[in-house]
Amino acid sequence: MGKYTLPQLPYDYAALEPHIDARTMEIHHTKHHQTYVDKLNAALEGKDDLSSQSVDDLLRNFSKVPQEIQTPVRNHGGGHSNHSMFWTIMAASAGGPATGDIADAIKDAFGDFEAFKEKFSTAAANLFGSGWAWVVVSNGKLELLTTPNQNSPLEKGQAPVFGLDVWEHAYYLKYQNKRPDYIAAWWNVINWDEVNRRLQTARQPAGTRT
Ligand code: MN3
């Protein structure tokens, strides 16, 4: 039994239907996410000084990870952190325009919500290969960016507010090659309450985050 463990989903596999199907959610959680956890634990075997940190702190302190295990920590630590975030920022009976502080922050940074949604969706659709589209707090400002593979914004000192998994495993069973359809559907399940909680944390100065 390794140090890092697969978190439970805060809802049933079928909860996000019809936008994200139950079979995709089950495989994504029990196979893909579990594999990131297992491979992260294998990479950190015997390195208790590193694995005593939360996975997010491990990535924030990436420069302290020995070079010979940087690649598995980036891939599988990133995979564990990214998916742990992803499950929580989705919910049943969610979606719609942003609410609360994130609505104001989006307006300040990107203009109106529909313009932002378009910009984020285009970035996610155009990302070549596998990766994530993100809204992060970077130097106190809200930014939209993408990362390849499972690379986490935490590694670069950016605080992820929310991110969208655009690996084919996230949508292929239901949407096949139609990634833009998956992205359009995903806006119906984004959990703005959790995004607002994460925004509050992301805006706290580094070092005081929990
Ligand atoms: Mn995934």
PDB file of C-alpha atoms and ligand atoms in Angstrom:
ATOM      1  CA  MET A   1       0.000   0.000   0.000  1.00  0.00           C
ATOM      2  CA  GLY A   2       1.530   3.243  -1.119  1.00  0.00           C
ATOM      3  CA  LYS A   3       1.428   6.665   0.406  1.00  0.00           C
ATOM      4  CA  TYR A   4      -0.887   8.308  -2.108  1.00  0.00           C
ATOM      5  CA  THR A   5      -4.407   6.932  -2.519  1.00  0.00           C
ATOM      6  CA  LEU A   6      -7.234   7.259  -5.001  1.00  0.00           C
ATOM      7  CA  PRO A   7      -9.840   9.734  -3.700  1.00  0.00           C
ATOM      8  CA  GLN A   8     -13.498   8.729  -3.751  1.00  0.00           C
ATOM      9  CA  LEU A   9     -15.666  10.603  -6.227  1.00  0.00           C
ATOM     10  CA  PRO A  10     -18.115  12.982  -4.510  1.00  0.00           C
ATOM     11  CA  TYR A  11     -20.951  11.503  -6.664  1.00  0.00           C
ATOM     12  CA  ASP A  12     -21.941   8.329  -8.509  1.00  0.00           C
ATOM     13  CA  TYR A  13     -20.365   7.429 -11.844  1.00  0.00           C
ATOM     14  CA  ALA A  14     -23.695   8.144 -13.553  1.00  0.00           C
ATOM     15  CA  ALA A  15     -24.180  11.537 -11.881  1.00  0.00           C
ATOM     16  CA  LEU A  16     -22.865  13.579 -14.801  1.00  0.00           C
ATOM     17  CA  GLU A  17     -25.031  11.859 -17.431  1.00  0.00           C
ATOM     18  CA  PRO A  18     -25.879  12.657 -20.150  1.00  0.00           C
ATOM     19  CA  HIS A  19     -22.937  15.058 -20.498  1.00  0.00           C
ATOM     20  CA  ILE A  20     -20.273  12.628 -19.297  1.00  0.00           C
ATOM     21  CA  ASP A  21     -21.276   8.982 -19.387  1.00  0.00           C
ATOM     22  CA  ALA A  22     -20.977   6.573 -16.447  1.00  0.00           C
ATOM     23  CA  ARG A  23     -18.697   4.098 -18.210  1.00  0.00           C
ATOM     24  CA  THR A  24     -16.184   6.816 -19.078  1.00  0.00           C
ATOM     25  CA  MET A  25     -16.266   8.110 -15.495  1.00  0.00           C
ATOM     26  CA  GLU A  26     -15.731   4.629 -14.049  1.00  0.00           C
ATOM     27  CA  ILE A  27     -12.783   3.766 -16.307  1.00  0.00           C
ATOM     28  CA  HIS A  28     -11.295   7.229 -15.940  1.00  0.00           C
ATOM     29  CA  HIS A  29     -11.413   7.002 -12.143  1.00  0.00           C
ATOM     30  CA  THR A  30     -10.696   3.335 -11.419  1.00  0.00           C
ATOM     31  CA  LYS A  31      -8.170   2.702 -14.207  1.00  0.00           C
ATOM     32  CA  HIS A  32      -6.528   5.926 -15.387  1.00  0.00           C
ATOM     33  CA  HIS A  33      -6.431   7.843 -12.104  1.00  0.00           C
ATOM     34  CA  GLN A  34      -5.560   4.693 -10.122  1.00  0.00           C
ATOM     35  CA  THR A  35      -2.586   4.081 -12.442  1.00  0.00           C
ATOM     36  CA  TYR A  36      -1.233   7.600 -11.833  1.00  0.00           C
ATOM     37  CA  VAL A  37      -1.471   6.959  -8.087  1.00  0.00           C
ATOM     38  CA  ASP A  38       0.234   3.555  -8.339  1.00  0.00           C
ATOM     39  CA  LYS A  39       3.059   4.798 -10.545  1.00  0.00           C
ATOM     40  CA  LEU A  40       3.629   7.862  -8.361  1.00  0.00           C
ATOM     41  CA  ASN A  41       3.937   5.595  -5.323  1.00  0.00           C
ATOM     42  CA  ALA A  42       6.356   3.338  -7.201  1.00  0.00           C
ATOM     43  CA  ALA A  43       8.518   6.324  -8.224  1.00  0.00           C
ATOM     44  CA  LEU A  44       8.677   7.580  -4.605  1.00  0.00           C
ATOM     45  CA  GLU A  45       9.321   4.163  -3.031  1.00  0.00           C
ATOM     46  CA  GLY A  46      11.727   4.685  -0.132  1.00  0.00           C
ATOM     47  CA  LYS A  47      11.683   8.483  -0.509  1.00  0.00           C
ATOM     48  CA  ASP A  48       9.623   9.360   2.549  1.00  0.00           C
ATOM     49  CA  ASP A  49      10.979  12.916   2.675  1.00  0.00           C
ATOM     50  CA  LEU A  50       9.204  13.559  -0.631  1.00  0.00           C
ATOM     51  CA  SER A  51       6.117  11.380  -0.209  1.00  0.00           C
ATOM     52  CA  SER A  52       5.308  12.883   3.207  1.00  0.00           C
ATOM     53  CA  GLN A  53       4.054  15.946   1.279  1.00  0.00           C
ATOM     54  CA  SER A  54       0.623  16.311  -0.262  1.00  0.00           C
ATOM     55  CA  VAL A  55       0.811  15.679  -3.996  1.00  0.00           C
ATOM     56  CA  ASP A  56       0.186  19.396  -4.621  1.00  0.00           C
ATOM     57  CA  ASP A  57       3.101  20.370  -2.357  1.00  0.00           C
ATOM     58  CA  LEU A  58       5.267  17.765  -4.071  1.00  0.00           C
ATOM     59  CA  LEU A  59       4.582  19.557  -7.384  1.00  0.00           C
ATOM     60  CA  ARG A  60       4.982  23.056  -5.891  1.00  0.00           C
ATOM     61  CA  ASN A  61       8.411  21.920  -4.653  1.00  0.00           C
ATOM     62  CA  PHE A  62       9.270  20.235  -7.934  1.00  0.00           C
ATOM     63  CA  SER A  63      12.791  21.729  -8.009  1.00  0.00           C
ATOM     64  CA  LYS A  64      13.614  19.571  -4.958  1.00  0.00           C
ATOM     65  CA  VAL A  65      12.671  16.340  -6.764  1.00  0.00           C
ATOM     66  CA  PRO A  66      15.838  14.447  -7.783  1.00  0.00           C
ATOM     67  CA  GLN A  67      16.410  14.569 -11.516  1.00  0.00           C
ATOM     68  CA  GLU A  68      16.194  10.810 -12.006  1.00  0.00           C
ATOM     69  CA  ILE A  69      12.566  10.747 -10.856  1.00  0.00           C
ATOM     70  CA  GLN A  70      11.410  14.121 -12.204  1.00  0.00           C
ATOM     71  CA  THR A  71       9.725  12.575 -15.248  1.00  0.00           C
ATOM     72  CA  PRO A  72       7.551  10.063 -13.336  1.00  0.00           C
ATOM     73  CA  VAL A  73       6.711  12.701 -10.685  1.00  0.00           C
ATOM     74  CA  ARG A  74       5.713  15.192 -13.408  1.00  0.00           C
ATOM     75  CA  ASN A  75       3.614  12.594 -15.252  1.00  0.00           C
ATOM     76  CA  HIS A  76       2.045  10.605 -12.428  1.00  0.00           C
ATOM     77  CA  GLY A  77       2.144  13.237  -9.659  1.00  0.00           C
ATOM     78  CA  GLY A  78       0.621  15.644 -12.153  1.00  0.00           C
ATOM     79  CA  GLY A  79      -1.926  13.013 -13.160  1.00  0.00           C
ATOM     80  CA  HIS A  80      -2.909  12.401  -9.530  1.00  0.00           C
ATOM     81  CA  SER A  81      -3.177  16.098  -8.689  1.00  0.00           C
ATOM     82  CA  ASN A  82      -4.997  17.068 -11.876  1.00  0.00           C
ATOM     83  CA  HIS A  83      -7.628  14.330 -11.610  1.00  0.00           C
ATOM     84  CA  SER A  84      -8.161  14.921  -7.877  1.00  0.00           C
ATOM     85  CA  MET A  85      -9.030  18.514  -8.807  1.00  0.00           C
ATOM     86  CA  PHE A  86     -11.085  17.526 -11.869  1.00  0.00           C
ATOM     87  CA  TRP A  87     -13.580  15.279 -10.031  1.00  0.00           C
ATOM     88  CA  THR A  88     -14.400  17.980  -7.498  1.00  0.00           C
ATOM     89  CA  ILE A  89     -15.005  20.806  -9.972  1.00  0.00           C
ATOM     90  CA  MET A  90     -17.798  18.838 -11.627  1.00  0.00           C
ATOM     91  CA  ALA A  91     -21.237  18.069 -10.216  1.00  0.00           C
ATOM     92  CA  ALA A  92     -24.735  17.036 -11.187  1.00  0.00           C
ATOM     93  CA  SER A  93     -27.233  19.868 -11.659  1.00  0.00           C
ATOM     94  CA  ALA A  94     -24.396  22.328 -12.146  1.00  0.00           C
ATOM     95  CA  GLY A  95     -23.036  24.398 -15.027  1.00  0.00           C
ATOM     96  CA  GLY A  96     -24.456  27.578 -16.466  1.00  0.00           C
ATOM     97  CA  PRO A  97     -22.761  30.964 -16.299  1.00  0.00           C
ATOM     98  CA  ALA A  98     -20.142  31.498 -13.589  1.00  0.00           C
ATOM     99  CA  THR A  99     -21.401  32.687 -10.206  1.00  0.00           C
ATOM    100  CA  GLY A 100     -19.804  34.410  -7.216  1.00  0.00           C
ATOM    101  CA  ASP A 101     -16.234  35.717  -7.113  1.00  0.00           C
ATOM    102  CA  ILE A 102     -15.114  33.695 -10.130  1.00  0.00           C
ATOM    103  CA  ALA A 103     -17.752  35.470 -12.237  1.00  0.00           C
ATOM    104  CA  ASP A 104     -16.250  38.847 -11.292  1.00  0.00           C
ATOM    105  CA  ALA A 105     -12.686  37.606 -11.772  1.00  0.00           C
ATOM    106  CA  ILE A 106     -13.517  36.242 -15.245  1.00  0.00           C
ATOM    107  CA  LYS A 107     -15.175  39.531 -16.198  1.00  0.00           C
ATOM    108  CA  ASP A 108     -12.128  41.506 -15.059  1.00  0.00           C
ATOM    109  CA  ALA A 109      -9.647  39.249 -16.852  1.00  0.00           C
ATOM    110  CA  PHE A 110     -11.459  38.186 -20.015  1.00  0.00           C
ATOM    111  CA  GLY A 111     -14.588  40.283 -20.508  1.00  0.00           C
ATOM    112  CA  ASP A 112     -18.045  38.780 -20.460  1.00  0.00           C
ATOM    113  CA  PHE A 113     -18.623  35.127 -19.624  1.00  0.00           C
ATOM    114  CA  GLU A 114     -19.623  34.017 -23.117  1.00  0.00           C
ATOM    115  CA  ALA A 115     -16.440  35.522 -24.589  1.00  0.00           C
ATOM    116  CA  PHE A 116     -14.370  33.754 -21.924  1.00  0.00           C
ATOM    117  CA  LYS A 117     -16.167  30.452 -22.482  1.00  0.00           C
ATOM    118  CA  GLU A 118     -15.444  30.709 -26.210  1.00  0.00           C
ATOM    119  CA  LYS A 119     -11.773  31.480 -25.579  1.00  0.00           C
ATOM    120  CA  PHE A 120     -11.338  28.620 -23.110  1.00  0.00           C
ATOM    121  CA  SER A 121     -13.211  26.163 -25.352  1.00  0.00           C
ATOM    122  CA  THR A 122     -11.095  27.104 -28.366  1.00  0.00           C
ATOM    123  CA  ALA A 123      -7.865  26.674 -26.396  1.00  0.00           C
ATOM    124  CA  ALA A 124      -9.042  23.255 -25.167  1.00  0.00           C
ATOM    125  CA  ALA A 125     -10.175  22.146 -28.633  1.00  0.00           C
ATOM    126  CA  ASN A 126      -6.964  23.284 -30.330  1.00  0.00           C
ATOM    127  CA  LEU A 127      -4.574  21.708 -27.828  1.00  0.00           C
ATOM    128  CA  PHE A 128      -2.593  19.252 -29.934  1.00  0.00           C
ATOM    129  CA  GLY A 129      -2.390  15.748 -28.509  1.00  0.00           C
ATOM    130  CA  SER A 130      -3.145  15.143 -24.829  1.00  0.00           C
ATOM    131  CA  GLY A 131      -3.279  17.739 -22.108  1.00  0.00           C
ATOM    132  CA  TRP A 132      -5.347  20.147 -20.046  1.00  0.00           C
ATOM    133  CA  ALA A 133      -6.869  23.623 -20.413  1.00  0.00           C
ATOM    134  CA  TRP A 134      -6.658  25.715 -17.236  1.00  0.00           C
ATOM    135  CA  VAL A 135      -7.685  28.837 -15.456  1.00  0.00           C
ATOM    136  CA  VAL A 136      -4.966  29.616 -12.929  1.00  0.00           C
ATOM    137  CA  VAL A 137      -3.936  32.397 -10.585  1.00  0.00           C
ATOM    138  CA  SER A 138      -0.435  33.458 -11.625  1.00  0.00           C
ATOM    139  CA  ASN A 139       1.262  36.400  -9.885  1.00  0.00           C
ATOM    140  CA  GLY A 140      -2.107  37.373  -8.455  1.00  0.00           C
ATOM    141  CA  LYS A 141      -3.828  37.440 -11.851  1.00  0.00           C
ATOM    142  CA  LEU A 142      -6.302  35.099 -13.495  1.00  0.00           C
ATOM    143  CA  GLU A 143      -4.835  33.464 -16.615  1.00  0.00           C
ATOM    144  CA  LEU A 144      -5.981  30.961 -19.212  1.00  0.00           C
ATOM    145  CA  LEU A 145      -3.377  28.447 -20.364  1.00  0.00           C
ATOM    146  CA  THR A 146      -2.883  24.878 -21.527  1.00  0.00           C
ATOM    147  CA  THR A 147      -0.380  22.245 -20.438  1.00  0.00           C
ATOM    148  CA  PRO A 148       0.730  19.147 -22.350  1.00  0.00           C
ATOM    149  CA  ASN A 149       0.378  15.602 -20.988  1.00  0.00           C
ATOM    150  CA  GLN A 150      -0.220  15.672 -17.206  1.00  0.00           C
ATOM    151  CA  ASN A 151       1.996  18.688 -16.513  1.00  0.00           C
ATOM    152  CA  SER A 152       0.624  20.648 -13.566  1.00  0.00           C
ATOM    153  CA  PRO A 153       0.597  24.455 -13.385  1.00  0.00           C
ATOM    154  CA  LEU A 154       1.745  24.008  -9.755  1.00  0.00           C
ATOM    155  CA  GLU A 155       5.204  23.146 -11.043  1.00  0.00           C
ATOM    156  CA  LYS A 156       5.539  26.714 -12.368  1.00  0.00           C
ATOM    157  CA  GLY A 157       4.192  28.411  -9.254  1.00  0.00           C
ATOM    158  CA  GLN A 158       0.715  28.876 -10.736  1.00  0.00           C
ATOM    159  CA  ALA A 159      -2.363  27.957  -8.692  1.00  0.00           C
ATOM    160  CA  PRO A 160      -4.968  25.962 -10.662  1.00  0.00           C
ATOM    161  CA  VAL A 161      -8.506  27.271 -10.166  1.00  0.00           C
ATOM    162  CA  PHE A 162     -10.027  24.773 -12.571  1.00  0.00           C
ATOM    163  CA  GLY A 163      -8.902  22.630 -15.463  1.00  0.00           C
ATOM    164  CA  LEU A 164     -10.428  20.508 -18.204  1.00  0.00           C
ATOM    165  CA  ASP A 165      -9.003  17.124 -19.158  1.00  0.00           C
ATOM    166  CA  VAL A 166      -8.894  16.833 -22.955  1.00  0.00           C
ATOM    167  CA  TRP A 167      -7.082  13.490 -23.140  1.00  0.00           C
ATOM    168  CA  GLU A 168      -9.048  11.168 -25.439  1.00  0.00           C
ATOM    169  CA  HIS A 169      -9.678   8.832 -22.470  1.00  0.00           C
ATOM    170  CA  ALA A 170     -11.855  11.588 -20.986  1.00  0.00           C
ATOM    171  CA  TYR A 171     -14.375  11.566 -23.834  1.00  0.00           C
ATOM    172  CA  TYR A 172     -13.700   8.985 -26.555  1.00  0.00           C
ATOM    173  CA  LEU A 173     -16.342   6.383 -25.617  1.00  0.00           C
ATOM    174  CA  LYS A 174     -19.166   8.883 -25.986  1.00  0.00           C
ATOM    175  CA  TYR A 175     -17.782  11.561 -28.291  1.00  0.00           C
ATOM    176  CA  GLN A 176     -15.140   9.674 -30.354  1.00  0.00           C
ATOM    177  CA  ASN A 177     -13.150  12.252 -32.330  1.00  0.00           C
ATOM    178  CA  LYS A 178     -15.558  15.113 -31.530  1.00  0.00           C
ATOM    179  CA  ARG A 179     -13.603  16.841 -28.772  1.00  0.00           C
ATOM    180  CA  PRO A 180     -15.474  20.166 -29.240  1.00  0.00           C
ATOM    181  CA  ASP A 181     -18.778  18.382 -28.448  1.00  0.00           C
ATOM    182  CA  TYR A 182     -17.313  17.035 -25.193  1.00  0.00           C
ATOM    183  CA  ILE A 183     -16.050  20.501 -24.272  1.00  0.00           C
ATOM    184  CA  ALA A 184     -19.460  22.053 -24.993  1.00  0.00           C
ATOM    185  CA  ALA A 185     -21.160  19.385 -22.844  1.00  0.00           C
ATOM    186  CA  TRP A 186     -18.668  19.822 -19.995  1.00  0.00           C
ATOM    187  CA  TRP A 187     -19.857  23.389 -19.336  1.00  0.00           C
ATOM    188  CA  ASN A 188     -23.112  21.794 -18.124  1.00  0.00           C
ATOM    189  CA  VAL A 189     -21.381  20.063 -15.213  1.00  0.00           C
ATOM    190  CA  ILE A 190     -18.854  22.633 -13.983  1.00  0.00           C
ATOM    191  CA  ASN A 191     -19.297  23.143 -10.240  1.00  0.00           C
ATOM    192  CA  TRP A 192     -18.926  26.890  -9.649  1.00  0.00           C
ATOM    193  CA  ASP A 193     -19.231  26.520  -5.864  1.00  0.00           C
ATOM    194  CA  GLU A 194     -16.092  24.395  -5.773  1.00  0.00           C
ATOM    195  CA  VAL A 195     -14.366  26.652  -8.319  1.00  0.00           C
ATOM    196  CA  ASN A 196     -15.077  29.609  -5.995  1.00  0.00           C
ATOM    197  CA  ARG A 197     -13.601  27.731  -3.053  1.00  0.00           C
ATOM    198  CA  ARG A 198     -10.477  26.975  -5.093  1.00  0.00           C
ATOM    199  CA  LEU A 199     -10.225  30.598  -6.272  1.00  0.00           C
ATOM    200  CA  GLN A 200     -10.182  31.778  -2.661  1.00  0.00           C
ATOM    201  CA  THR A 201      -7.358  29.321  -1.862  1.00  0.00           C
ATOM    202  CA  ALA A 202      -5.451  30.192  -5.047  1.00  0.00           C
ATOM    203  CA  ARG A 203      -5.463  33.874  -4.109  1.00  0.00           C
ATOM    204  CA  GLN A 204      -3.852  33.247  -0.723  1.00  0.00           C
ATOM    205  CA  PRO A 205      -0.120  34.011  -0.676  1.00  0.00           C
ATOM    206  CA  ALA A 206       2.090  30.984  -1.358  1.00  0.00           C
ATOM    207  CA  GLY A 207       3.065  29.260   1.872  1.00  0.00           C
ATOM    208  CA  THR A 208      -0.221  29.887   3.637  1.00  0.00           C
ATOM    209  CA  ARG A 209      -2.248  27.527   1.434  1.00  0.00           C
ATOM    210  CA  THR A 210      -3.599  24.346   2.872  1.00  0.00           C
TER     211      THR A 210
HETATM  212 MN   MN3 B   1      -7.729  11.924 -17.501  1.00  0.00          MN
END
